[in-house]
mmCIF file with all atom_site columns, C-alpha atoms in Angstrom:
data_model
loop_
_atom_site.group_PDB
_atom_site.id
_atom_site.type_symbol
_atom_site.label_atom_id
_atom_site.label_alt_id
_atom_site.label_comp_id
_atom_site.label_asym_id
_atom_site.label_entity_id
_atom_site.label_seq_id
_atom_site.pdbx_PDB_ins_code
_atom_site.Cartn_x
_atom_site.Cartn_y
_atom_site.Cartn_z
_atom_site.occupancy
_atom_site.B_iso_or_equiv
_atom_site.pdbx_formal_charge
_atom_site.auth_seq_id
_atom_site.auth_comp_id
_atom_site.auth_asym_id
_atom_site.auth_atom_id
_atom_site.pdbx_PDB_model_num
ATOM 1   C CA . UNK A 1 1   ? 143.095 111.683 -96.903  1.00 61.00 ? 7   UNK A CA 1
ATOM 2   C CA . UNK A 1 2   ? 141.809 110.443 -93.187  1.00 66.00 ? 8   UNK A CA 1
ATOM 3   C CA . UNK A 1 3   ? 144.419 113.427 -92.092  1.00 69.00 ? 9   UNK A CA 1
ATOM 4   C CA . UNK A 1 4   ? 143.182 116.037 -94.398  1.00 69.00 ? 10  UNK A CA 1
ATOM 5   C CA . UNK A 1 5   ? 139.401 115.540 -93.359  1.00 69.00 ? 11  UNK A CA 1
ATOM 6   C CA . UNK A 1 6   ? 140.337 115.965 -89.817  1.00 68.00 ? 12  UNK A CA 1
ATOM 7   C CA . UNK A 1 7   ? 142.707 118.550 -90.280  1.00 74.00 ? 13  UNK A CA 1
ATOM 8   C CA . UNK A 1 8   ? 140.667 120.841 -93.275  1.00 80.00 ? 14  UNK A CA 1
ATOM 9   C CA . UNK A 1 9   ? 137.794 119.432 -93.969  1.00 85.00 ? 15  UNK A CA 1
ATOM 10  C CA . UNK A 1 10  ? 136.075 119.231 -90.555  1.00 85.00 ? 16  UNK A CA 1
ATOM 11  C CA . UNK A 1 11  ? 137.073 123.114 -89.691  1.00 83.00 ? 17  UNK A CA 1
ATOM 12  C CA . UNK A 1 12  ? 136.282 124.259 -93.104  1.00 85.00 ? 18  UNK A CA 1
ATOM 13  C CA . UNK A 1 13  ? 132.687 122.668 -93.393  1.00 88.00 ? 19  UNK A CA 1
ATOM 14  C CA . UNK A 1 14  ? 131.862 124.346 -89.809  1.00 83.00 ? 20  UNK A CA 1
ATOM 15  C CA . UNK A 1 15  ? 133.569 127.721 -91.077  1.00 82.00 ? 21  UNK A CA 1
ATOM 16  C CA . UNK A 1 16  ? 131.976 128.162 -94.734  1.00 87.00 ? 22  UNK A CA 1
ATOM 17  C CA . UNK A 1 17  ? 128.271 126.382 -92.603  1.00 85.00 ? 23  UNK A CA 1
ATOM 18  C CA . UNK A 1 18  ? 128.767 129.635 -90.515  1.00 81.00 ? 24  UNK A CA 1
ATOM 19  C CA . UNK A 1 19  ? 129.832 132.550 -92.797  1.00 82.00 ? 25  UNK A CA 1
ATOM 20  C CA . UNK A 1 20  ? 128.047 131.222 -96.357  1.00 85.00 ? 26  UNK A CA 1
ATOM 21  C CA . UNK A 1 21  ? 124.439 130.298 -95.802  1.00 86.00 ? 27  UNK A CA 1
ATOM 22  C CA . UNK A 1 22  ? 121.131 131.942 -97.910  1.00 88.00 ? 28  UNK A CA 1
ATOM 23  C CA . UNK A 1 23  ? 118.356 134.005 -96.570  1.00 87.00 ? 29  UNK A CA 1
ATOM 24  C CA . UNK A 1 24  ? 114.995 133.322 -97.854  1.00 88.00 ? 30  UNK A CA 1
ATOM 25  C CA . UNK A 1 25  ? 112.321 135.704 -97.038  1.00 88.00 ? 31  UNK A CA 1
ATOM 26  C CA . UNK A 1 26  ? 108.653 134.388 -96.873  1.00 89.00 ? 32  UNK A CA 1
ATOM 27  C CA . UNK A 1 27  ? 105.589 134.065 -95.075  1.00 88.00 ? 33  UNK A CA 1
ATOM 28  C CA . UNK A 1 28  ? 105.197 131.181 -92.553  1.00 86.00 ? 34  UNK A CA 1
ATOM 29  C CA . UNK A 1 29  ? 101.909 130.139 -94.119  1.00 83.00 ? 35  UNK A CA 1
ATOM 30  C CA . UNK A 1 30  ? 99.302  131.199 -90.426  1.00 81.00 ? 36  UNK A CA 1
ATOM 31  C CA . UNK A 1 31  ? 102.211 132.950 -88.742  1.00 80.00 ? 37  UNK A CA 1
ATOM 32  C CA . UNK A 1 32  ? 104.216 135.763 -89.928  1.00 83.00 ? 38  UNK A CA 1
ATOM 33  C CA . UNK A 1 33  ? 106.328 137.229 -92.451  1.00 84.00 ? 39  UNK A CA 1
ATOM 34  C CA . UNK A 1 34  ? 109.783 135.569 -91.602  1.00 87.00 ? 40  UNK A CA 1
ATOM 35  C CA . UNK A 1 35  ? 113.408 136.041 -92.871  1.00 86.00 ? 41  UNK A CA 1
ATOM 36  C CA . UNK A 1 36  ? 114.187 132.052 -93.266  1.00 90.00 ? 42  UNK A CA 1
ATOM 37  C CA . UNK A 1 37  ? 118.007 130.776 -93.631  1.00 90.00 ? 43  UNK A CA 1
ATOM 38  C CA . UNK A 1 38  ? 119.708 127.866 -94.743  1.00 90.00 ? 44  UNK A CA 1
ATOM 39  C CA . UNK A 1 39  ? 121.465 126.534 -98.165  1.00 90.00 ? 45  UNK A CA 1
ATOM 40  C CA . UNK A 1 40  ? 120.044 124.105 -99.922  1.00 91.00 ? 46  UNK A CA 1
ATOM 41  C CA . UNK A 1 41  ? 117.091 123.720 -97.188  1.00 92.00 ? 47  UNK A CA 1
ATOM 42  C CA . UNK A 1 42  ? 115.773 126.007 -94.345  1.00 92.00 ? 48  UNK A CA 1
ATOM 43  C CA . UNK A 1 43  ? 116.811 125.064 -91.114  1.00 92.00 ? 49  UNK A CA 1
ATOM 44  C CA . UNK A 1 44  ? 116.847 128.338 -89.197  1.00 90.00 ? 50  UNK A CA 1
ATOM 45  C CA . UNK A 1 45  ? 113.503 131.559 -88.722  1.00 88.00 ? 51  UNK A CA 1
ATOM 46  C CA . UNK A 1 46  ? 112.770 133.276 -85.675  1.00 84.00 ? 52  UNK A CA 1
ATOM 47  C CA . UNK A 1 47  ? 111.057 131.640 -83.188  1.00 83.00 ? 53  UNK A CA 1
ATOM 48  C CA . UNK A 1 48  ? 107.278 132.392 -82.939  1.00 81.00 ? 54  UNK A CA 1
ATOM 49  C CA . UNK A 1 49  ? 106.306 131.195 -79.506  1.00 76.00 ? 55  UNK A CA 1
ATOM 50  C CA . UNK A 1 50  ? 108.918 134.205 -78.120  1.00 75.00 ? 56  UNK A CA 1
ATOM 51  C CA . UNK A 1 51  ? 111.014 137.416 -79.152  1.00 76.00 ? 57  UNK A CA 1
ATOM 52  C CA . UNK A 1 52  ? 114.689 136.902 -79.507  1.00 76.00 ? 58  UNK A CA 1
ATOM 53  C CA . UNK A 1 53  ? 114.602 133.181 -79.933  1.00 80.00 ? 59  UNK A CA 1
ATOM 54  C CA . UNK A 1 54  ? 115.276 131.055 -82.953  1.00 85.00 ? 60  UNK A CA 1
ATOM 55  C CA . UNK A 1 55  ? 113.582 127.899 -84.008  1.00 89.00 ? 61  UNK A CA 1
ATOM 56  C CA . UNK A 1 56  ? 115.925 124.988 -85.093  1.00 89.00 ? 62  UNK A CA 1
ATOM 57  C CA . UNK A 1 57  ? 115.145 122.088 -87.661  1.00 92.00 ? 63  UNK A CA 1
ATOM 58  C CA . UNK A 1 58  ? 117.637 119.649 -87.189  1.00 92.00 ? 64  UNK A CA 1
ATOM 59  C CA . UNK A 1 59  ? 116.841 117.259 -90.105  1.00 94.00 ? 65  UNK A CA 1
ATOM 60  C CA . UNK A 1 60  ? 117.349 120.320 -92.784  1.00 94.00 ? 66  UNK A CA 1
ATOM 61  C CA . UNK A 1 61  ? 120.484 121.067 -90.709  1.00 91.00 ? 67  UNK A CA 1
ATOM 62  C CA . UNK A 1 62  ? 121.831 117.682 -90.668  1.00 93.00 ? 68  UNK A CA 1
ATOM 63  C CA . UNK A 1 63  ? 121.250 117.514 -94.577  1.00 95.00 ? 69  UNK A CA 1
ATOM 64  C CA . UNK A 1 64  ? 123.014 120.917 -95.095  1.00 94.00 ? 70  UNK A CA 1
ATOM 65  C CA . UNK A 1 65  ? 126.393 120.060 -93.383  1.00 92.00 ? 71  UNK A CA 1
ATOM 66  C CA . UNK A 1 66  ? 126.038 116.739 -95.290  1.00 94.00 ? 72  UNK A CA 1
ATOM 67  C CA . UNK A 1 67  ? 125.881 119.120 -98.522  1.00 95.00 ? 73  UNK A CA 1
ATOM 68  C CA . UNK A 1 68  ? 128.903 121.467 -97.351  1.00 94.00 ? 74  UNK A CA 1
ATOM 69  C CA . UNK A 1 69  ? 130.846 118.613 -96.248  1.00 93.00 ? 75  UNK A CA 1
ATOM 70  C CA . UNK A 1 70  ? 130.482 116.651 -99.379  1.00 94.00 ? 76  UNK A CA 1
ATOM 71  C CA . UNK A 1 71  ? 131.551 120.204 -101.104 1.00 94.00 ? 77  UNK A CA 1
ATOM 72  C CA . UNK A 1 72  ? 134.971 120.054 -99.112  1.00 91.00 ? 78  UNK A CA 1
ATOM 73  C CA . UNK A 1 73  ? 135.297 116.401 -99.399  1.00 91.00 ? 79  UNK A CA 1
ATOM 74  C CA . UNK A 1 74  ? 135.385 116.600 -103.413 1.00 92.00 ? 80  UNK A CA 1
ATOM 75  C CA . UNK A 1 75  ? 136.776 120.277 -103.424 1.00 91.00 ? 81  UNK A CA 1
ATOM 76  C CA . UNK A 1 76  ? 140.159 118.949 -101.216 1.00 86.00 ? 82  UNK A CA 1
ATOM 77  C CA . UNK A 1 77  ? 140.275 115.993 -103.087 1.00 86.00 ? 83  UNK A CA 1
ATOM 78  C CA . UNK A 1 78  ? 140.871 117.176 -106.232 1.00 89.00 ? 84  UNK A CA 1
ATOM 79  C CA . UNK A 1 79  ? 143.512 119.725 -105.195 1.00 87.00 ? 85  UNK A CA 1
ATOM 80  C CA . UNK A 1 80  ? 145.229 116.871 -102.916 1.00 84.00 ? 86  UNK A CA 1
ATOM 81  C CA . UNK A 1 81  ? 144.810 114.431 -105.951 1.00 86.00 ? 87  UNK A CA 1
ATOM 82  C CA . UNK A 1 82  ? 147.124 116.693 -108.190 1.00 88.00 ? 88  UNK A CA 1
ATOM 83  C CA . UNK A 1 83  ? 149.082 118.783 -105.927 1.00 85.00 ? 89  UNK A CA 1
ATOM 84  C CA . UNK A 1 84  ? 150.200 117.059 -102.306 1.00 79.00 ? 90  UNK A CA 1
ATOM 85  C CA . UNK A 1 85  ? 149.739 120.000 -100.113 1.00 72.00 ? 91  UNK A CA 1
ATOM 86  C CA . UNK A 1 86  ? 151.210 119.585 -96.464  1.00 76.00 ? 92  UNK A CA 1
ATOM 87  C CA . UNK A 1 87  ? 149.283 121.597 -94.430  1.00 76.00 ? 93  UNK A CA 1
ATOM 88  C CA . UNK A 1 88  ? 151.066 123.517 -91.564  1.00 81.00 ? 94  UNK A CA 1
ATOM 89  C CA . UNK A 1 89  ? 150.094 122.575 -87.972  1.00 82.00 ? 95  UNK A CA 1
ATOM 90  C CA . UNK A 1 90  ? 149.596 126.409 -87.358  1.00 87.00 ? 96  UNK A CA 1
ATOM 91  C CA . UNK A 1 91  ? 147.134 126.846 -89.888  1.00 82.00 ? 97  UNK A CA 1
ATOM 92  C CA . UNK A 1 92  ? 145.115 123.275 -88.721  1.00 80.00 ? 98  UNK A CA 1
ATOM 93  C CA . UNK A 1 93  ? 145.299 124.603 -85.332  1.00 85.00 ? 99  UNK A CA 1
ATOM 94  C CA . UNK A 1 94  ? 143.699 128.533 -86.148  1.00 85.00 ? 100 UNK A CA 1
ATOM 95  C CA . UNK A 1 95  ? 141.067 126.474 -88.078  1.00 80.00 ? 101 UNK A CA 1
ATOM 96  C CA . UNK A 1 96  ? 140.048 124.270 -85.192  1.00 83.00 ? 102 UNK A CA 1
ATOM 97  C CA . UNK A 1 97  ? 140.527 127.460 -82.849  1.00 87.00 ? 103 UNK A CA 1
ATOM 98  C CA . UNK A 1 98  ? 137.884 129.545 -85.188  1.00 83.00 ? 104 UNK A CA 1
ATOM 99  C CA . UNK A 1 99  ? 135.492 126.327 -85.135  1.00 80.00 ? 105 UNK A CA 1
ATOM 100 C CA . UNK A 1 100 ? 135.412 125.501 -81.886  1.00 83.00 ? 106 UNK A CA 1
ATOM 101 C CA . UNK A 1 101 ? 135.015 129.658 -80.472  1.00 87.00 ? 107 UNK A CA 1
ATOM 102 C CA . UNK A 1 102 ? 131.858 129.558 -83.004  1.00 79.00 ? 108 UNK A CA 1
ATOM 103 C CA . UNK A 1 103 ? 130.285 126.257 -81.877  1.00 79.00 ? 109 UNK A CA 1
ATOM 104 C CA . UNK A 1 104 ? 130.828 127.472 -78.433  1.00 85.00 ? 110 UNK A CA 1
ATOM 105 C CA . UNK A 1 105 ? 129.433 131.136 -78.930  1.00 83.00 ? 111 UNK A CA 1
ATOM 106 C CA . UNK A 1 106 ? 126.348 129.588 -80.868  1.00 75.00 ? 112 UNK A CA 1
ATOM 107 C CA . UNK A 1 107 ? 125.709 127.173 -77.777  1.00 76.00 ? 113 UNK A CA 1
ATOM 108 C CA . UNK A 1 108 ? 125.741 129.897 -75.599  1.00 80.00 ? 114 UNK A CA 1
ATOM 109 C CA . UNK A 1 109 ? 123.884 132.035 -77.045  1.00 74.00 ? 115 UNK A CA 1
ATOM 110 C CA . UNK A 1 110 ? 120.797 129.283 -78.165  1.00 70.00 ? 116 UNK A CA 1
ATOM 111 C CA . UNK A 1 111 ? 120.783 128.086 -74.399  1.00 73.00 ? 117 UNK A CA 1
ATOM 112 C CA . UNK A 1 112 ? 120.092 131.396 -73.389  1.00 68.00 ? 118 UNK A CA 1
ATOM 113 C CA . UNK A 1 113 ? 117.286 132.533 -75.419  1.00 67.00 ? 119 UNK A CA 1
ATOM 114 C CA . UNK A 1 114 ? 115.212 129.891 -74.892  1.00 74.00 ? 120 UNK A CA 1
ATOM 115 C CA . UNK A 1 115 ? 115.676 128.478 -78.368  1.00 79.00 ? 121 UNK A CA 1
ATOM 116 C CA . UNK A 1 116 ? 113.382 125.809 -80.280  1.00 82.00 ? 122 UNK A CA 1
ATOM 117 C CA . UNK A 1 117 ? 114.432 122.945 -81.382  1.00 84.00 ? 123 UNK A CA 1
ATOM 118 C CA . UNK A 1 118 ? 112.390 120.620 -84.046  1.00 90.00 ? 124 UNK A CA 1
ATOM 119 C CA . UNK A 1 119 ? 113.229 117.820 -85.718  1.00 93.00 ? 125 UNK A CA 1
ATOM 120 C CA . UNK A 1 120 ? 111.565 119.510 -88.959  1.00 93.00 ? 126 UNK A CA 1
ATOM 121 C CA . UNK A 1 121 ? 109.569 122.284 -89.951  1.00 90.00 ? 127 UNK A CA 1
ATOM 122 C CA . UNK A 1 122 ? 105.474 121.733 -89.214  1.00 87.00 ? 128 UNK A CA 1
ATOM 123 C CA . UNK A 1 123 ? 104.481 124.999 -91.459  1.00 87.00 ? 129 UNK A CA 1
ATOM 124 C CA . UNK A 1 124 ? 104.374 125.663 -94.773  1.00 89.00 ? 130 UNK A CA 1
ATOM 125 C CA . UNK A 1 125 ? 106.307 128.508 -96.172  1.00 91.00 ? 131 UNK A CA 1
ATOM 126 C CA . UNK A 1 126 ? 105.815 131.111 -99.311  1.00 90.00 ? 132 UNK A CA 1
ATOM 127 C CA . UNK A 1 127 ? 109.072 131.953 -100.040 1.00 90.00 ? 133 UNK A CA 1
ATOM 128 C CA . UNK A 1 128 ? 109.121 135.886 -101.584 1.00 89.00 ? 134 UNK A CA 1
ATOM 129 C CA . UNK A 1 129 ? 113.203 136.676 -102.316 1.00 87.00 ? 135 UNK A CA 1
ATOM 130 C CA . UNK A 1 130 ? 116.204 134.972 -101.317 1.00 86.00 ? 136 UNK A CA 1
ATOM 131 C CA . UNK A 1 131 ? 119.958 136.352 -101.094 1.00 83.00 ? 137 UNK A CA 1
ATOM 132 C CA . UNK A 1 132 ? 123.180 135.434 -99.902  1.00 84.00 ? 138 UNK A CA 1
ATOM 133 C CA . UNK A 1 133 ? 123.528 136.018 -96.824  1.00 79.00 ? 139 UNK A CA 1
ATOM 134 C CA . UNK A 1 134 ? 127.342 136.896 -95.418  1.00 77.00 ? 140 UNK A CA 1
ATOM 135 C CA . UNK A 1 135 ? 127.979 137.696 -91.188  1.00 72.00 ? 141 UNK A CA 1
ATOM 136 C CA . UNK A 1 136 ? 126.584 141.021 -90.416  1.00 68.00 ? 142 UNK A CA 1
ATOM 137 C CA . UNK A 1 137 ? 125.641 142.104 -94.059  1.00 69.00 ? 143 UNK A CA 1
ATOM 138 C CA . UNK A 1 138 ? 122.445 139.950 -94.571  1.00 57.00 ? 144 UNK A CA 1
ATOM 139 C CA . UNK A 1 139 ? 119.003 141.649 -94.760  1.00 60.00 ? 145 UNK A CA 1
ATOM 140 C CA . UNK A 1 140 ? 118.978 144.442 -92.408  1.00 60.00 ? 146 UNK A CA 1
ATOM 141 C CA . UNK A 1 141 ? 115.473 146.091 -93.002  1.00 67.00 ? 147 UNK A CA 1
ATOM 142 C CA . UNK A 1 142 ? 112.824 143.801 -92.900  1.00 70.00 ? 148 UNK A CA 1
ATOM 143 C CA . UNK A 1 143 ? 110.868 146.363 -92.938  1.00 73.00 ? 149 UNK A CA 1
ATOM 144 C CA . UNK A 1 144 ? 111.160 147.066 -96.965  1.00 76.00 ? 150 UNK A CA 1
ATOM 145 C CA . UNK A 1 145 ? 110.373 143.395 -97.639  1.00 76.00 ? 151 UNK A CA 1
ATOM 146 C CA . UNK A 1 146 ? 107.350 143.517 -95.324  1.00 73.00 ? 152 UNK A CA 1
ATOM 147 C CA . UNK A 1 147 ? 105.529 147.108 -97.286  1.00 77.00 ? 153 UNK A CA 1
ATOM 148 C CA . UNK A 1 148 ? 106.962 145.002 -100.435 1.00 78.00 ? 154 UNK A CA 1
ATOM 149 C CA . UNK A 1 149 ? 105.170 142.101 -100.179 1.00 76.00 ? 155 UNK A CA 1
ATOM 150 C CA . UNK A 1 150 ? 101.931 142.996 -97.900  1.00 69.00 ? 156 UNK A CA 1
#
């Protein structure tokens, strides 16, 4: 099992963390109307103090990649527990490979733009909708939400 969690688990926690997340939108209670993402807490809305940067809450954060880890953990388990899969080097490898250009493109890119980081969240929030939200299909127009809702 100590293989599979550095060889699967590890890449696929970071992978589905990246490409499976929800969008919640809402209004940060004496801010703004803000598109809000994270599943099962928000740890990611633009950042208010600048355009184009992103505020971070690292407790939510840390809690979510607890919850998708614990996902893979028991998800791997029970296929490993009834079927012994050996897992080809190749594959490990392109999994690592697709982790590691993500990590590094999101580090990049926060450094950047001047990006907040807080440990949590000191605003309230009034969530409206929420949806699933996939790379490059997630809400595109804000702009319906905000004559929806104001």
């Amino acid at each position: 099992m100590r293989k599979l969690l550095l060889h699967v688990i590890l890449p696929l926690t970071l992978l589905s963390f990246w490409t499976i997340t929800k969008w919640w939108f809402g209004l940060a209670v004496d801010a703004k109307h803000v598109i809000f993402y994270g599943f099962p807490f928000i740890y990611k809305c633009e950042g208010f103090h600048t355009s184009l940067s992103t505020q971070y809450f690292i407790a939510p954060l840390l809690l979510n990649m607890a919850v998708y880890f614990l996902f893979w953990v028991v998800i791997v388990g029970i296929i490993n527990r009834f079927y012994k899969a050996r897992i080809p080097l190749l594959l490990v490898r392109g999994f690592w490979m697709l982790s590691m250009v993500y990590v590094s493109f999101s580090l990049v890119i926060s450094i950047q733009l001047y990006d907040d980081y807080r440990w949590q969240r000191d605003f309230d929030v009034q969530i409206y909708e929420t949806g699933i939200d996939v790379p490059f299909i997630g809400p595109k127009d804000m702009a319906y939400y905000m004559e929806k809702y104001t």
